[in-house]
Short mmCIF file of C-alpha atoms and ligand atoms in Angstrom, two decimals:
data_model
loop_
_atom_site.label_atom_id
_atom_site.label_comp_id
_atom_site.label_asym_id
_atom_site.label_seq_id
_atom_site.Cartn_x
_atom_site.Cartn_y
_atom_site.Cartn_z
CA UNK A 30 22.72 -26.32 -12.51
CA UNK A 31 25.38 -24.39 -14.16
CA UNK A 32 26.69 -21.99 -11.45
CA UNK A 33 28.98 -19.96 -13.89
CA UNK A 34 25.67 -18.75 -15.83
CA UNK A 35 23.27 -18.33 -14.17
CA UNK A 36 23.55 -17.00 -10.88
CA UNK A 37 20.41 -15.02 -9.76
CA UNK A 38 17.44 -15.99 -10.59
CA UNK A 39 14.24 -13.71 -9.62
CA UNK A 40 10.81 -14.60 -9.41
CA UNK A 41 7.57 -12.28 -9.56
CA UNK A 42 4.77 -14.63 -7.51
CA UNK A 43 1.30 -14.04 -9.51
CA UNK A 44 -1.89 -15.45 -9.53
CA UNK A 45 -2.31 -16.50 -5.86
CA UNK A 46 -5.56 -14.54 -5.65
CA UNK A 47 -7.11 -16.35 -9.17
CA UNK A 48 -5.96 -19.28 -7.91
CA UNK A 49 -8.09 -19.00 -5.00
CA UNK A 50 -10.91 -17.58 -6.40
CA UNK A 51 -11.12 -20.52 -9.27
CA UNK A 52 -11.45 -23.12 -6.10
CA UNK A 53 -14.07 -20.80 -4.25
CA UNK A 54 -11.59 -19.89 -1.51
CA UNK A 55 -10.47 -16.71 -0.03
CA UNK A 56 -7.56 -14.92 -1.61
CA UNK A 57 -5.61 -15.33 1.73
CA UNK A 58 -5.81 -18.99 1.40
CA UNK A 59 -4.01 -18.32 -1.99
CA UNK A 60 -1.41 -16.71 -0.48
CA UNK A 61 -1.19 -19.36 1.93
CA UNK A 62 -0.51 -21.86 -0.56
CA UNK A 63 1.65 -19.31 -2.43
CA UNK A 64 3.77 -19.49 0.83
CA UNK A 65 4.01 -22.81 0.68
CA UNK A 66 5.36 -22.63 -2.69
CA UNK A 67 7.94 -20.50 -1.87
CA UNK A 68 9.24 -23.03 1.28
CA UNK A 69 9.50 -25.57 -1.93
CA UNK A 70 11.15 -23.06 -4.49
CA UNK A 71 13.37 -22.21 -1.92
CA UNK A 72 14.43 -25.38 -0.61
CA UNK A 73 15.01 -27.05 -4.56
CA UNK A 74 16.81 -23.65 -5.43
CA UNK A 75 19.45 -24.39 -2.48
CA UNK A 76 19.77 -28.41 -3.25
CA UNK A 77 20.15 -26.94 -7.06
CA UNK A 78 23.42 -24.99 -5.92
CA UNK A 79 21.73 -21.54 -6.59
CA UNK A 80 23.64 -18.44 -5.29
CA UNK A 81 20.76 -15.68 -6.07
CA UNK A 82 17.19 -16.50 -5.41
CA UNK A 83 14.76 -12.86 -4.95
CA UNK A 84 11.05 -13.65 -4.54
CA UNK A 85 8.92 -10.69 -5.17
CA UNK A 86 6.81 -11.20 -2.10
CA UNK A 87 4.69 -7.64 -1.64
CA UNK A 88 5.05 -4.58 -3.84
CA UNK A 89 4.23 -0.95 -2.77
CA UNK A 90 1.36 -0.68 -5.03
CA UNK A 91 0.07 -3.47 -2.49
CA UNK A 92 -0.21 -1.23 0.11
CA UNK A 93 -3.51 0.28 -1.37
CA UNK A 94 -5.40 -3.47 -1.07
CA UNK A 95 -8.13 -3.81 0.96
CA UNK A 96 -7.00 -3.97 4.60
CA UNK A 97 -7.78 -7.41 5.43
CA UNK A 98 -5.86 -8.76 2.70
CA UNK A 99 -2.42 -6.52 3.67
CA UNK A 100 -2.67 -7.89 7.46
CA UNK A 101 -3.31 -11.22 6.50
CA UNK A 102 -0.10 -10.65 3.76
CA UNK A 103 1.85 -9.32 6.83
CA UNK A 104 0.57 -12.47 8.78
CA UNK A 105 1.91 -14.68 6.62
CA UNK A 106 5.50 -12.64 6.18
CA UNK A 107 6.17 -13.19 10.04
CA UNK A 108 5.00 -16.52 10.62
CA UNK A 109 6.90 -17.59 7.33
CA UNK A 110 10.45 -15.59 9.23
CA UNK A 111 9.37 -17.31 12.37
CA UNK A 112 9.22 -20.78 11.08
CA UNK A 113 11.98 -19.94 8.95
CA UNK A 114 15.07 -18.51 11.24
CA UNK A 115 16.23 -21.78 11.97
CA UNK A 116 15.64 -23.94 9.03
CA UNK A 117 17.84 -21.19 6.73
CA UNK A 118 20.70 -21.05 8.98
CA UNK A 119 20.65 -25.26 8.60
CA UNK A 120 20.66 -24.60 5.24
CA UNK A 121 23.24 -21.91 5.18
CA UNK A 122 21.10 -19.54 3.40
CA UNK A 123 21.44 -15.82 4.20
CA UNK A 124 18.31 -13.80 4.01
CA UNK A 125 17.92 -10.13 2.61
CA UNK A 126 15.49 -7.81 1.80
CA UNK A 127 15.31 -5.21 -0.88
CA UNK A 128 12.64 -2.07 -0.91
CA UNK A 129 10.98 0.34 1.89
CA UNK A 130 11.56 -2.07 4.78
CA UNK A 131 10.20 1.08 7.54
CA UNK A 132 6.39 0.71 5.75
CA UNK A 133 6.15 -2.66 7.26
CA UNK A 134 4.18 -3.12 10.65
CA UNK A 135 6.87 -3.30 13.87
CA UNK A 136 6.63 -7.08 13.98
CA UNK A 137 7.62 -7.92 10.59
CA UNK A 138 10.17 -5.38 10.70
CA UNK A 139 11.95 -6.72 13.92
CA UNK A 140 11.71 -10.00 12.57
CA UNK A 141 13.43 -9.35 9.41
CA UNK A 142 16.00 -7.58 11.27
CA UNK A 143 16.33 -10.55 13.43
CA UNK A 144 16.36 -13.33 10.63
CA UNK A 145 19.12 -11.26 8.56
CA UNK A 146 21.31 -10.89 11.34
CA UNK A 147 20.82 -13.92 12.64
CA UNK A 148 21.66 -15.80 8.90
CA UNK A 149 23.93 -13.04 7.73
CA UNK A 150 27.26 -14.02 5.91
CA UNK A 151 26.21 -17.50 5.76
CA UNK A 152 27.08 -17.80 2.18
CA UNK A 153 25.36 -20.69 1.15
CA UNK A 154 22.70 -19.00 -0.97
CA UNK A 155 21.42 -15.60 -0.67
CA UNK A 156 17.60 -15.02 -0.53
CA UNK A 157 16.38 -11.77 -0.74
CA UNK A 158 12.34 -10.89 -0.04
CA UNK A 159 11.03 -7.99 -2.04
CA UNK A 160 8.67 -6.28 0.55
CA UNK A 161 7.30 -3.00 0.34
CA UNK A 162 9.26 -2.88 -3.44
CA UNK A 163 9.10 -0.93 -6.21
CA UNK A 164 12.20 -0.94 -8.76
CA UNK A 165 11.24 2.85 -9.46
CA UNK A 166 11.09 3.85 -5.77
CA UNK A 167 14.24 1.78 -5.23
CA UNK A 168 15.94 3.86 -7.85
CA UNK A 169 15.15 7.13 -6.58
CA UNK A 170 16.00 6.11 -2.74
CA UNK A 171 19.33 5.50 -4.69
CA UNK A 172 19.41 8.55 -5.90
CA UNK A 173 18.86 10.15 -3.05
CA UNK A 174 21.82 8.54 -1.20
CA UNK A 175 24.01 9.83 -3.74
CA UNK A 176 22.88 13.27 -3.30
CA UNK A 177 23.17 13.69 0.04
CA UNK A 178 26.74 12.57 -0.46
CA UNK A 179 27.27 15.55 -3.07
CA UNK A 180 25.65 17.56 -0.44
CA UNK A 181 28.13 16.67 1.88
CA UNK A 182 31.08 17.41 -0.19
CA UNK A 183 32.37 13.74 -0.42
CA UNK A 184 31.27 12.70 -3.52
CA UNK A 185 31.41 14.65 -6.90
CA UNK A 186 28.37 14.59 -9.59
CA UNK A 187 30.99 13.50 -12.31
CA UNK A 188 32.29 10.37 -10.53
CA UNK A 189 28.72 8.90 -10.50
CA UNK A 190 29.31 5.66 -12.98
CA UNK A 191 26.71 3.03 -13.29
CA UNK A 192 29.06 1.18 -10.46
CA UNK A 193 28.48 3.69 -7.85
CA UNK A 194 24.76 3.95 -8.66
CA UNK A 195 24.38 0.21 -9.09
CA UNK A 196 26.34 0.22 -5.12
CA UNK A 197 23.74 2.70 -4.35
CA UNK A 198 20.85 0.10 -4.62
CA UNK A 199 18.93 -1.35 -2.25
CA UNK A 200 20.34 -4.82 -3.96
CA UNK A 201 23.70 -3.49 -3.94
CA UNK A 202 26.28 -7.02 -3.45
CA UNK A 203 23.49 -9.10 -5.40
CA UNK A 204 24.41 -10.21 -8.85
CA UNK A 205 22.29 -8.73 -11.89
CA UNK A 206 19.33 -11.03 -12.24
CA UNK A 207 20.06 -13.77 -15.50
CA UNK A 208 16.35 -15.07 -15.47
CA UNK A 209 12.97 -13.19 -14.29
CA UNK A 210 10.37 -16.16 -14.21
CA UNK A 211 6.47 -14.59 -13.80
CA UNK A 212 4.07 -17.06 -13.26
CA UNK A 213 0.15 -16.48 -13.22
CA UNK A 214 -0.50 -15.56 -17.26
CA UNK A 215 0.32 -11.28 -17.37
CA UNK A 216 3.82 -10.66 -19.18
CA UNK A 217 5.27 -7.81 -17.62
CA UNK A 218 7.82 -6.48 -15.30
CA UNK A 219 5.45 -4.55 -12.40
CA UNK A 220 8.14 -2.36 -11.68
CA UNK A 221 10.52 -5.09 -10.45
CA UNK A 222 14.24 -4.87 -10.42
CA UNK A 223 14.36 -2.37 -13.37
CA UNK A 224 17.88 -1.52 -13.06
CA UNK A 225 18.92 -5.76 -12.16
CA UNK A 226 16.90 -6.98 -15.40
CA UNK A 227 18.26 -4.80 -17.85
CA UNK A 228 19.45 -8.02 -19.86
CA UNK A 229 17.70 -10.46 -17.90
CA UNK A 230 15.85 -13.43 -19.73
CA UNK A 231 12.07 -13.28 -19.25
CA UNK A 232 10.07 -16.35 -18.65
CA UNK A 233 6.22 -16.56 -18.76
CA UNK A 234 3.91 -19.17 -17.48
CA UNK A 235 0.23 -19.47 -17.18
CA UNK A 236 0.58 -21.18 -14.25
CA UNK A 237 -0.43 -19.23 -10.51
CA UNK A 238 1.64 -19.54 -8.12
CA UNK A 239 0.58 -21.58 -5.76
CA UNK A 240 0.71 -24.79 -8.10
CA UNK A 241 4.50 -23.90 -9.22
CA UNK A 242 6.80 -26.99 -8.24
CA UNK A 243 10.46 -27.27 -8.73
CA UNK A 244 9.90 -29.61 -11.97
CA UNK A 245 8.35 -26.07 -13.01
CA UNK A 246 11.57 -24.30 -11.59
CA UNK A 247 13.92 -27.11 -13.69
CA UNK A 248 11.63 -26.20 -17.16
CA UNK A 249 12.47 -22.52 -16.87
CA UNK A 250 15.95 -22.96 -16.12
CA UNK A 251 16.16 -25.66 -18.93
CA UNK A 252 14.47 -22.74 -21.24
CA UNK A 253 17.21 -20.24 -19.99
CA UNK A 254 20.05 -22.34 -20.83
CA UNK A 255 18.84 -22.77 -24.33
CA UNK A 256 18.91 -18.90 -24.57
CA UNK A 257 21.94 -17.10 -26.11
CA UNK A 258 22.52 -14.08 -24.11
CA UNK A 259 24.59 -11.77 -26.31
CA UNK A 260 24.17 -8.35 -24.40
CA UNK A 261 24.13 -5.94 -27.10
CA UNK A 262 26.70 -7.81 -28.91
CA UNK A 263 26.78 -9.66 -31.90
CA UNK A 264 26.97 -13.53 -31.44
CA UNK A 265 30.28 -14.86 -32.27
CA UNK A 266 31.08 -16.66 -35.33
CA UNK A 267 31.48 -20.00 -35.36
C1 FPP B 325 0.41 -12.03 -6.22
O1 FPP B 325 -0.79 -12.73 -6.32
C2 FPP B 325 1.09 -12.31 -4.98
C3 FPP B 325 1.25 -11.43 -3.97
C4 FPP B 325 0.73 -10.04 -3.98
C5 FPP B 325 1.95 -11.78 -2.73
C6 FPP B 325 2.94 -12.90 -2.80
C7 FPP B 325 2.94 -13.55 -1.48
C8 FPP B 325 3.17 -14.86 -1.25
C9 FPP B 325 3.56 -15.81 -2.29
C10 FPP B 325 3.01 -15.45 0.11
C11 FPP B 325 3.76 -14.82 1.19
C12 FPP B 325 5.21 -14.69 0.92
C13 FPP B 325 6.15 -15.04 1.78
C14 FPP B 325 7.58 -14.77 1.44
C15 FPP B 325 5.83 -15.71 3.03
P1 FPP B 325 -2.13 -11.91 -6.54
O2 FPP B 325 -2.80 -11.76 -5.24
O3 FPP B 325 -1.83 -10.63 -7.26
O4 FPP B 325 -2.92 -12.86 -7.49
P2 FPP B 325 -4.01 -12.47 -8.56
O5 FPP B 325 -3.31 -11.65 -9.62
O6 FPP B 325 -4.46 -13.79 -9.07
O7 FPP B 325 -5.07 -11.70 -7.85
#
């Protein structure tokens, strides 16, 4: 994998529920498979020398599923951290988390806490868990930071740059995200990382994501480095 270009790659996890439903099983044994998937992803992404992997792994228009389906979700979240504490520090992989971490039920939250310290600055690859995310909702938290800092007299409105904002974010220290793979058949963003996509390369597959492997992983990538990313520029002349 070319390290130079691509960087940070983020992943929205669809289709666990249809998945599920096309084999007659529950939608939590979706997810559970869908877990699975990511312990795979995860795993290839660090052999492949990745230095960015975000997993979209619970959104906050979530929330409003049925109850069942949000405890079993939560379920899954801290057995995955349990299991996972000591196999990411073998690995050297530092875990993060971006979005409105104090919605989450005490358990999850204290293991989160524990898992990040407990893996932080390990610099092998960073994985960060969107939980409790919205891109929207992370932009206005940011936005509220920077306000109270006007409030407080230490920062002044014209100083705000896209750098301070972009610092600001929840994601602040992660690279922008070079490739946004969705799997399970919709083609759209669902309010995820709007401000780290803004020239981000958008793949699409039908497939849900419990059946995505890392020969999957290795198409998309192949499909991103035959991309030319020209950011608003004009493609140079050869
Ligand atoms: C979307 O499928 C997926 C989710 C809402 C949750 C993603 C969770 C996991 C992959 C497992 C747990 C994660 C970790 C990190 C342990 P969907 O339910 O919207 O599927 P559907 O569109 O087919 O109904």
């Amino acid at each position: 994998m070319d390290k130079q270009s691509l960087r940070h790659v983020a992943i929205i996890m669809d289709g666990n529920g249809r998945w599920a439903q096309a084999r007659g099983l529950t939608r939590l044994a979706g997810h559970r498979q869908g877990a699975a998937a990511v312990r795979k992803i995860v795993t290839h992404c660090r052999e492949a020398g990745l230095r960015h992997l975000t997993l979209y792994a619970f959104s906050i228009e979530n929330w409003a599923r049925p109850a069942f389906e949000v405890k079993g979700l939560m379920e899954l979240l801290a057995e995955f951290l349990l299991e996972q504490e000591e196999r990411l520090g073998r690995h050297r992989i530092e875990l993060s988390a971006i979005g409105d971490i104090s919605r989450l039920p005490a358990r999850a939250r204290e293991l989160l806490d524990r898992v990040v310290n407990a893996t932080r600055s390990l610099g092998g690859m960073r994985l960060t868990l969107a939980l409790s995310y919205s891109g929207r909702d992370e932009i206005v938290r940011a936005a509220r930071r920077l306000a109270r800092r006007v409030a407080e007299g230490t920062l002044r409105p014209n100083d705000i740059d896209e750098q301070i904002f972009e610092d600001s974010l929840d994601a602040r220290g992660t690279p922008p995200a070079d490739l946004v793979i969705r799997t399970g058949s919709e083609r759209r963003l669902s309010n995820f990382l709007l401000w780290q996509a803004a020239y981000a390369e958008l793949y699409f597959t039908d497939q849900p994501w419990p059946e995505f492997s890392p020969e999957d992983f290795d198409r998309a990538v192949a499909w991103y480095h035959g991309r030319k990313r020209t950011f608003g520029l004009v493609e140079a002349m050869g």
